[in-house]
Coordinates of C-alpha atoms and ligand atoms in Angstrom, one line a residue:
D990 CA -4.2 35.2 -2.3
H991 CA -3.4 32.7 0.5
L992 CA -5.3 29.9 -1.4
D993 CA -3.4 30.6 -4.6
A994 CA -3.1 27.3 -6.5
A995 CA -0.2 28.3 -8.7
G996 CA 2.1 29.2 -5.9
L997 CA 1.3 26.0 -4.1
A998 CA 2.1 23.9 -7.2
Q999 CA 5.7 25.2 -7.1
A1000 CA 6.3 23.4 -3.8
F1001 CA 6.0 20.0 -5.5
P1002 CA 8.6 18.3 -7.7
A1003 CA 8.0 18.1 -11.4
N1004 CA 7.2 14.3 -11.4
F1005 CA 4.7 14.6 -8.5
L1006 CA 1.3 13.0 -9.5
W1007 CA -2.2 14.4 -9.0
G1008 CA -5.2 12.2 -8.7
T1009 CA -8.6 11.5 -7.2
A1010 CA -9.9 8.3 -5.6
T1011 CA -13.1 6.3 -5.3
S1012 CA -14.2 2.8 -4.4
A1013 CA -16.4 0.2 -6.2
A1014 CA -19.2 -0.2 -3.6
Q1015 CA -19.4 3.6 -3.1
I1016 CA -20.0 4.6 -6.7
E1017 CA -20.6 1.7 -9.1
G1018 CA -24.2 0.7 -8.5
A1019 CA -25.3 -2.1 -10.9
A1020 CA -25.3 -4.2 -7.7
F1021 CA -27.1 -7.2 -9.3
E1022 CA -26.2 -6.7 -12.9
D1023 CA -24.2 -8.8 -15.4
G1024 CA -23.7 -11.6 -13.0
K1025 CA -22.3 -9.7 -10.0
G1026 CA -22.8 -11.5 -6.7
P1027 CA -24.0 -9.6 -3.6
S1028 CA -21.4 -8.2 -1.3
I1029 CA -21.6 -7.9 2.5
W1030 CA -22.5 -4.2 2.0
D1031 CA -25.5 -5.1 -0.3
A1032 CA -26.7 -7.3 2.6
F1033 CA -25.8 -4.8 5.4
C1034 CA -27.8 -2.0 3.8
R1035 CA -30.8 -4.2 3.9
Q1036 CA -30.6 -4.6 7.7
P1037 CA -32.8 -2.0 9.4
G1038 CA -31.0 0.7 11.4
R1039 CA -27.5 0.1 9.9
I1040 CA -27.4 3.0 7.4
N1041 CA -28.3 6.5 8.6
D1042 CA -30.5 7.4 5.7
A1043 CA -31.7 3.8 5.2
S1044 CA -30.2 3.9 1.7
N1045 CA -28.5 1.2 -0.3
I1046 CA -25.9 0.8 -3.1
D1047 CA -28.1 -0.7 -5.8
I1048 CA -27.5 2.4 -7.9
A1049 CA -25.1 4.7 -6.0
C1050 CA -23.5 7.0 -8.6
D1051 CA -24.4 4.6 -11.4
H1052 CA -20.7 4.8 -12.3
Y1053 CA -21.0 1.3 -13.8
H1054 CA -23.0 2.8 -16.7
R1055 CA -21.6 6.3 -16.6
F1056 CA -17.9 5.6 -16.3
R1057 CA -17.1 7.2 -19.7
E1058 CA -18.7 10.5 -18.5
D1059 CA -16.7 10.3 -15.3
V1060 CA -13.4 9.6 -17.0
A1061 CA -14.1 12.6 -19.3
L1062 CA -14.6 14.7 -16.1
M1063 CA -11.2 13.5 -14.9
K1064 CA -9.6 14.3 -18.2
G1065 CA -11.1 17.7 -18.0
M1066 CA -9.4 18.3 -14.7
G1067 CA -6.1 17.2 -16.1
L1068 CA -5.6 14.3 -13.6
D1069 CA -2.4 12.3 -13.9
C1070 CA -3.9 9.3 -12.1
Y1071 CA -7.1 7.8 -10.7
R1072 CA -7.5 5.3 -7.8
F1073 CA -10.5 2.9 -7.9
S1074 CA -11.2 -0.5 -6.4
L1075 CA -12.5 -3.7 -8.0
S1076 CA -15.6 -5.3 -6.6
W1077 CA -14.5 -8.8 -5.7
P1078 CA -18.1 -10.2 -6.1
R1079 CA -18.4 -8.6 -9.5
V1080 CA -15.5 -10.6 -10.9
Q1081 CA -15.9 -13.7 -8.7
P1082 CA -19.5 -13.8 -7.5
L1083 CA -18.9 -16.5 -4.8
G1084 CA -15.4 -15.3 -3.8
Q1085 CA -14.1 -18.7 -4.9
G1086 CA -14.5 -20.8 -8.0
A1087 CA -15.9 -19.3 -11.3
W1088 CA -14.8 -15.9 -12.6
N1089 CA -17.5 -13.6 -14.0
E1090 CA -16.3 -12.6 -17.4
A1091 CA -18.8 -9.7 -17.7
G1092 CA -17.4 -8.3 -14.5
F1093 CA -13.8 -8.4 -15.7
A1094 CA -15.1 -6.8 -19.0
F1095 CA -16.2 -3.8 -17.0
Y1096 CA -12.8 -3.2 -15.5
D1097 CA -11.2 -3.8 -19.0
R1098 CA -13.4 -1.0 -20.3
L1099 CA -12.6 1.3 -17.4
V1100 CA -8.9 0.8 -17.5
D1101 CA -8.8 1.2 -21.3
A1102 CA -10.8 4.4 -21.1
L1103 CA -8.4 5.8 -18.4
L1104 CA -5.3 4.9 -20.5
E1105 CA -7.0 6.4 -23.6
A1106 CA -7.5 9.7 -21.5
G1107 CA -3.9 9.7 -20.4
I1108 CA -4.7 8.8 -16.8
Q1109 CA -2.8 6.2 -14.9
P1110 CA -5.1 3.6 -13.3
H1111 CA -4.3 2.6 -9.7
A1112 CA -6.3 -0.3 -8.5
T1113 CA -7.2 -1.6 -5.0
L1114 CA -8.3 -5.2 -4.6
Y1115 CA -10.3 -4.9 -1.4
H1116 CA -12.3 -1.8 -0.4
W1117 CA -14.7 -3.6 1.9
D1118 CA -17.1 -5.3 -0.4
L1119 CA -16.6 -8.9 0.5
P1120 CA -18.6 -11.5 -1.5
Q1121 CA -21.6 -12.2 0.8
A1122 CA -21.3 -15.9 -0.2
L1123 CA -17.8 -16.0 1.5
D1124 CA -19.3 -14.6 4.7
E1125 CA -22.1 -17.2 4.6
T1126 CA -20.0 -20.2 3.7
I1127 CA -16.8 -19.8 5.7
G1128 CA -17.4 -16.8 8.0
G1129 CA -15.6 -14.2 5.8
W1130 CA -12.5 -12.7 7.3
L1131 CA -12.9 -14.7 10.5
S1132 CA -11.8 -17.8 8.7
R1133 CA -8.2 -18.5 7.9
D1134 CA -9.3 -20.2 4.7
I1135 CA -10.1 -16.8 3.3
V1136 CA -6.3 -16.1 2.9
G1137 CA -6.0 -18.5 0.0
H1138 CA -9.2 -17.3 -1.7
F1139 CA -8.0 -13.7 -1.5
A1140 CA -4.6 -14.6 -3.0
D1141 CA -6.3 -16.5 -5.9
Y1142 CA -8.4 -13.4 -6.6
A1143 CA -5.4 -11.1 -6.4
R1144 CA -3.4 -13.3 -8.8
E1145 CA -6.2 -13.4 -11.3
V1146 CA -6.7 -9.6 -11.3
A1147 CA -2.9 -9.1 -11.6
R1148 CA -2.7 -11.6 -14.4
R1149 CA -5.5 -10.0 -16.4
L1150 CA -5.0 -6.3 -15.7
G1151 CA -1.5 -6.0 -14.1
D1152 CA 0.4 -4.7 -17.1
R1153 CA -2.1 -1.9 -17.7
L1154 CA -2.3 -0.8 -14.1
A1155 CA 0.2 1.7 -12.6
S1156 CA -0.2 0.0 -9.2
I1157 CA -2.2 -2.6 -7.3
A1158 CA -2.9 -2.2 -3.6
T1159 CA -4.1 -5.3 -1.7
H1160 CA -6.2 -3.8 1.1
N1161 CA -7.8 -0.4 1.7
E1162 CA -7.5 0.4 5.4
P1163 CA -7.5 -3.0 7.1
W1164 CA -8.0 -1.2 10.4
C1165 CA -11.5 -0.2 9.2
T1166 CA -12.3 -3.7 7.9
A1167 CA -11.3 -5.2 11.2
T1168 CA -12.3 -2.6 13.8
L1169 CA -15.4 -1.0 12.3
G1170 CA -16.6 -4.3 10.8
Y1171 CA -16.0 -6.7 13.7
E1172 CA -15.5 -4.6 16.9
T1173 CA -17.7 -1.5 16.7
A1174 CA -20.3 -2.9 14.3
Q1175 CA -20.5 0.4 12.3
F1176 CA -19.5 -1.4 9.1
A1177 CA -20.4 -4.7 7.5
P1178 CA -20.7 -7.4 8.6
G1179 CA -21.6 -5.6 11.9
H1180 CA -20.0 -7.8 14.6
K1181 CA -19.1 -6.6 18.1
S1182 CA -16.0 -8.4 19.4
R1183 CA -12.5 -7.3 20.0
S1184 CA -11.0 -10.8 19.7
E1185 CA -12.8 -11.3 16.4
S1186 CA -11.6 -8.0 15.2
L1187 CA -7.9 -8.8 16.0
Q1188 CA -8.2 -12.3 14.4
V1189 CA -9.7 -10.7 11.3
A1190 CA -6.9 -8.1 11.2
H1191 CA -4.4 -11.0 11.3
H1192 CA -6.1 -12.7 8.4
L1193 CA -6.2 -9.4 6.5
M1194 CA -2.4 -9.1 7.0
L1195 CA -1.7 -12.6 6.0
S1196 CA -3.9 -12.3 2.9
H1197 CA -2.0 -9.1 2.0
G1198 CA 1.3 -10.9 2.2
D1199 CA 0.2 -14.0 0.3
A1200 CA -1.5 -11.8 -2.3
I1201 CA 1.7 -9.8 -2.9
A1202 CA 3.7 -13.0 -3.3
A1203 CA 1.0 -14.5 -5.7
M1204 CA 0.9 -11.3 -7.8
R1205 CA 4.7 -11.1 -8.1
T1206 CA 4.5 -14.3 -10.1
V1207 CA 2.3 -12.8 -12.8
T1208 CA 3.0 -9.0 -13.0
K1209 CA 5.8 -6.5 -12.8
T1210 CA 3.5 -3.6 -11.8
K1211 CA 4.0 -1.8 -8.5
L1212 CA 2.5 -3.6 -5.5
G1213 CA 1.6 -2.2 -2.0
I1214 CA -1.1 -1.6 0.6
V1215 CA -3.2 1.3 1.7
L1216 CA -3.4 2.1 5.5
N1217 CA -5.4 4.7 7.3
H1218 CA -3.7 6.6 10.0
T1219 CA -5.6 8.7 12.6
P1220 CA -2.7 9.8 14.8
S1221 CA -3.6 9.4 18.5
F1222 CA -3.0 12.3 21.0
P1223 CA -3.5 12.5 24.7
A1224 CA -6.4 14.8 25.6
T1225 CA -4.3 16.2 28.5
P1226 CA -0.7 15.7 29.4
T1227 CA -1.4 13.4 32.3
E1228 CA 0.3 10.0 32.3
A1229 CA -3.1 8.2 32.1
D1230 CA -4.1 10.1 28.9
R1231 CA -0.7 9.6 27.4
R1232 CA -0.8 5.9 28.0
A1233 CA -4.3 5.7 26.4
A1234 CA -3.0 7.5 23.3
R1235 CA 0.0 5.3 23.1
I1236 CA -2.2 2.2 23.3
D1237 CA -4.4 3.5 20.5
D1238 CA -1.3 4.2 18.4
G1239 CA -0.4 0.6 18.9
L1240 CA -3.8 -0.7 17.8
N1241 CA -4.2 1.7 14.9
V1242 CA -0.8 2.7 13.4
R1243 CA 1.7 0.1 14.7
W1244 CA -0.6 -2.9 14.6
Y1245 CA -0.3 -2.8 10.8
M1246 CA 3.0 -0.9 10.2
D1247 CA 5.0 -3.2 12.4
P1248 CA 4.1 -6.6 10.9
I1249 CA 4.4 -5.2 7.4
F1250 CA 7.7 -3.4 7.8
R1251 CA 9.3 -5.0 10.9
G1252 CA 7.9 -8.5 11.0
A1253 CA 6.3 -8.3 14.5
Y1254 CA 3.2 -7.1 16.3
P1255 CA 3.8 -4.2 18.7
Q1256 CA 4.5 -5.8 22.1
D1257 CA 2.8 -3.1 24.2
A1258 CA -0.5 -3.5 22.2
I1259 CA -0.3 -7.3 22.4
D1260 CA 0.1 -7.0 26.2
F1261 CA -2.8 -4.6 26.4
V1262 CA -5.3 -6.8 24.5
G1263 CA -4.3 -9.9 26.5
A1264 CA -6.5 -12.9 25.7
D1265 CA -8.0 -11.0 22.7
A1266 CA -4.7 -11.3 20.9
P1267 CA -4.9 -13.2 17.5
Q1268 CA -3.8 -16.8 17.0
V1269 CA -0.6 -16.5 14.9
E1270 CA 1.0 -19.6 13.4
A1271 CA 4.6 -20.2 12.9
G1272 CA 5.7 -18.5 9.7
D1273 CA 2.8 -16.1 9.5
L1274 CA 4.9 -13.0 10.2
E1275 CA 7.4 -13.9 7.5
R1276 CA 4.5 -14.3 5.0
I1277 CA 3.1 -10.9 6.0
R1278 CA 6.5 -9.1 5.7
Q1279 CA 6.8 -9.0 1.9
P1280 CA 8.9 -6.3 0.2
L1281 CA 6.5 -3.6 -1.1
D1282 CA 6.9 -1.1 -3.9
F1283 CA 4.8 1.6 -2.2
L1284 CA 2.9 2.5 0.9
G1285 CA -0.5 4.2 0.4
L1286 CA -1.5 6.5 3.3
N1287 CA -5.0 7.8 3.9
F1288 CA -5.2 10.8 6.3
Y1289 CA -8.2 12.7 7.5
T1290 CA -7.9 13.7 11.1
R1291 CA -6.5 12.8 14.5
S1292 CA -8.0 11.3 17.7
L1293 CA -7.7 12.6 21.3
F1294 CA -7.6 10.1 24.1
A1295 CA -8.4 10.4 27.8
A1296 CA -7.8 7.7 30.4
D1297 CA -9.3 4.3 29.7
G1298 CA -9.4 4.9 26.0
K1299 CA -12.2 7.4 26.0
T1300 CA -12.1 9.7 22.9
V1301 CA -12.6 13.4 23.4
K1302 CA -13.4 16.1 20.8
G1303 CA -10.4 18.2 19.9
P1304 CA -10.4 22.1 20.1
G1305 CA -10.8 22.4 16.4
K1306 CA -8.8 25.6 15.9
R1307 CA -9.1 25.1 12.2
G1308 CA -12.7 23.8 12.4
F1309 CA -14.3 20.4 11.8
S1310 CA -15.5 18.7 8.6
D1311 CA -19.2 17.7 8.1
M1312 CA -18.2 14.3 9.6
G1313 CA -17.3 16.2 12.8
W1314 CA -13.6 15.4 12.2
E1315 CA -11.1 17.9 13.5
I1316 CA -9.1 19.6 10.8
V1317 CA -5.4 19.2 11.7
P1318 CA -3.0 19.7 8.7
E1319 CA 0.0 20.1 11.0
V1320 CA -0.6 16.6 12.4
F1321 CA -0.5 15.3 8.8
A1322 CA 3.0 16.8 8.3
Q1323 CA 4.2 15.6 11.7
H1324 CA 2.9 12.1 11.1
L1325 CA 4.5 11.7 7.6
V1326 CA 7.9 12.7 9.0
R1327 CA 7.4 10.2 11.8
L1328 CA 6.7 7.4 9.4
A1329 CA 9.7 8.3 7.3
R1330 CA 12.0 8.3 10.3
E1331 CA 10.7 5.3 12.2
Y1332 CA 10.0 2.9 9.3
S1333 CA 12.0 4.1 6.2
P1334 CA 9.0 2.9 4.1
P1335 CA 9.0 2.5 0.3
P1336 CA 7.8 5.5 -1.7
M1337 CA 4.5 6.7 -0.3
Y1338 CA 1.4 8.0 -2.0
I1339 CA -1.4 9.9 -0.2
T1340 CA -4.1 7.6 -1.5
E1341 CA -6.9 9.5 0.3
N1342 CA -7.3 12.9 1.9
G1343 CA -10.3 15.1 1.8
M1344 CA -13.3 16.5 3.7
A1345 CA -17.1 16.2 3.8
N1346 CA -18.9 19.4 3.5
A1347 CA -22.6 20.4 3.4
D1348 CA -22.4 21.2 -0.3
R1349 CA -25.4 22.6 -2.3
V1350 CA -25.7 23.6 -5.9
V1351 CA -26.4 27.4 -6.0
D1352 CA -27.1 28.9 -9.5
G1353 CA -25.1 26.1 -11.2
R1354 CA -22.1 26.5 -8.8
V1355 CA -21.1 24.7 -5.6
P1356 CA -19.3 27.2 -3.4
D1357 CA -17.1 25.0 -1.2
A1358 CA -14.4 27.3 0.1
Q1359 CA -14.0 25.2 3.2
R1360 CA -12.8 22.2 1.0
I1361 CA -10.4 24.4 -0.9
A1362 CA -8.9 25.6 2.4
Y1363 CA -8.7 22.0 3.6
V1364 CA -6.9 20.8 0.6
H1365 CA -4.6 23.8 0.4
S1366 CA -3.6 23.4 4.0
H1367 CA -3.0 19.7 3.7
L1368 CA -0.9 20.2 0.5
Q1369 CA 1.2 22.8 2.3
A1370 CA 1.7 20.3 5.1
L1371 CA 2.6 17.6 2.6
A1372 CA 5.2 19.9 1.0
T1373 CA 6.7 20.6 4.4
A1374 CA 6.8 16.9 5.2
M1375 CA 8.5 16.2 1.9
S1376 CA 11.1 18.8 2.6
L1377 CA 11.8 17.1 5.9
G1378 CA 12.4 13.7 4.3
A1379 CA 9.1 12.0 3.6
D1380 CA 9.3 10.4 0.1
V1381 CA 5.8 11.1 -1.2
R1382 CA 5.2 10.6 -5.0
G1383 CA 1.5 11.6 -5.4
Y1384 CA -1.7 12.8 -3.9
F1385 CA -5.2 11.4 -4.5
Y1386 CA -8.1 13.6 -3.3
W1387 CA -11.0 11.6 -1.7
S1388 CA -13.2 11.7 -3.5
M1389 CA -13.7 12.3 -7.2
L1390 CA -17.5 12.3 -6.8
D1391 CA -20.0 12.6 -3.9
N1392 CA -20.9 9.0 -3.1
F1393 CA -22.2 6.4 -0.6
E1394 CA -20.4 7.3 2.6
W1395 CA -20.9 3.8 4.2
N1396 CA -23.0 4.0 7.4
S1397 CA -23.7 7.7 6.7
G1398 CA -25.4 6.8 3.5
Y1399 CA -25.6 9.7 1.0
L1400 CA -25.8 12.3 3.7
K1401 CA -22.1 13.2 3.6
R1402 CA -20.5 14.7 0.5
F1403 CA -16.7 14.3 0.0
G1404 CA -16.6 14.9 -3.8
L1405 CA -14.9 17.4 -6.1
F1406 CA -18.1 16.9 -8.1
H1407 CA -21.6 17.2 -6.7
V1408 CA -23.9 14.4 -7.5
D1409 CA -27.7 14.8 -7.7
Y1410 CA -28.9 11.3 -6.8
D1411 CA -32.3 11.8 -8.6
T1412 CA -30.8 12.8 -11.9
Q1413 CA -27.3 11.5 -11.6
Q1414 CA -26.1 15.0 -12.7
R1415 CA -22.5 15.8 -11.8
V1416 CA -21.6 19.5 -11.1
A1417 CA -18.0 20.6 -10.6
K1418 CA -17.6 22.2 -7.2
D1419 CA -15.4 25.3 -6.8
S1420 CA -12.8 22.9 -5.4
A1421 CA -12.7 21.0 -8.7
H1422 CA -11.9 24.2 -10.5
W1423 CA -9.3 25.0 -7.9
Y1424 CA -7.7 21.5 -8.2
R1425 CA -7.7 21.8 -12.0
D1426 CA -5.9 25.1 -11.8
L1427 CA -3.3 23.6 -9.4
I1428 CA -2.6 20.7 -11.7
S1429 CA -2.3 23.0 -14.7
A1430 CA 0.1 25.4 -12.9
H1431 CA 2.2 22.4 -11.8
R1432 CA 2.2 21.0 -15.3
A1433 CA 3.5 24.3 -16.7
R1434 CA 6.7 23.7 -14.9
R1435 CA 7.3 20.2 -16.0
Ligands
GBH1039 C1 -11.9 6.3 4.2 O1 -12.1 5.8 5.5 C2 -12.4 5.3 3.3 O2 -11.4 4.6 2.6 C3 -13.4 5.8 2.3 O3 -14.1 4.7 1.7 C4 -14.3 6.8 2.9 O4 -15.4 7.2 2.1 C5 -13.5 7.9 3.4 O5 -12.4 7.6 4.2 C6 -14.3 9.0 4.1 O6 -14.8 8.5 5.3 O7 -14.2 9.8 14.8 O8 -12.8 11.7 14.7 O9 -11.9 9.6 15.5 C7 -11.6 6.7 6.5 C8 -11.9 6.1 7.9 C9 -11.7 8.1 9.1 C10 -11.8 6.0 10.2 C11 -11.4 8.8 10.4 C12 -11.4 6.7 11.5 C13 -11.6 8.6 12.8 C14 -12.5 9.8 13.0 N1 -11.4 6.8 9.0 N2 -11.9 8.0 11.5 S1 -12.9 10.2 14.6

């Protein structure tokens, strides 16, 4: 069987880790409970026209109340590790000043339940749910003052939870926060300005560096960042299309990789953005370039560019996900090898990879052969990249559960478990069974 899980498991070293990932805003619900402050996504969902199904995250997967059941599902799959994020406004409702003890108590319970189940907890500090109060008082990520507030938040989380966490990532996908939040308006807070987006990106980077430095003073756990890479390709081999792809690579991949690992913004992209370039103060790039213990990489698809930065739909030889994203596992392998060669990054984790599929429960089962094929092909590609020198230590499938897919609302399903949003019932999809079999086959050789 070409989708044989046991055979695939043999391609990974004995200490390779298997996990799943989620984020707070997408699963927790309990949006206004136990002292949590509103986030920019609570507010964004209330603006007409922003979310495709006009939904909100007041309840989402109700994970805040059902986390024990969800941890039990993870244990049943035999997961080594689980990646989640903390909601900043749950633990610090205003984004500065007082801590919310009830909020921290939730993450205490969650982390302890994971450890009890033998699952390593990997935390992310910022997966897009900024305290709304910070947006209103200082202008959120547009203000340089946010850097200090984020570092304070990071230090407090690391001080309280650090020694029980296997790792802490500062940001999830700063490109999305900056570009989708401040340039294309698809994400909260819904602004439309390239100069704002690039200034936000700079503040995100600076807050990353200062948060790493602050956390080093209180914890010995592994610290890093999670970037999303959507490798850019020319639609045709013309010079104009190649140039468009190269510029996008500068704005997407190198805009973040270069400051973090080389201490400089990519000059070609800086030249391209011209007057929209961010204000960078003396010393900023040194603060951004902190030694990291790991790099998290999220990979889903690629983008094809034609002249003038126009994106074009790819040929989709292996099909498209329910997001319309082209399925390109060979690009995944190629990109990992490129990162290893060009940056010599610290150990990497695939902190997200997965696909949306139009899943339905049929007689108590969810037949999602497309997802199994997606994961199988990406894991094969990952094994190839590792054999060519990419140092990858673990893989987190996105996502553990169907959840709130941002501006797509609940219409897109990425989970290994199907969620019925009326009953909150979780049903293991065929892919969850397949992943469990892969993990157990891999464990058999440890
Ligand atoms: C991640 O974002 C998020 O971390 C996670 O919260 C989210 O639920 C998950 O992925 C699924 O979306 O239009 O073909 O050029 C991923 C965001 C996905 C943004 C790919 C850029 C380019 C697609 N990235 N996307 S395309």
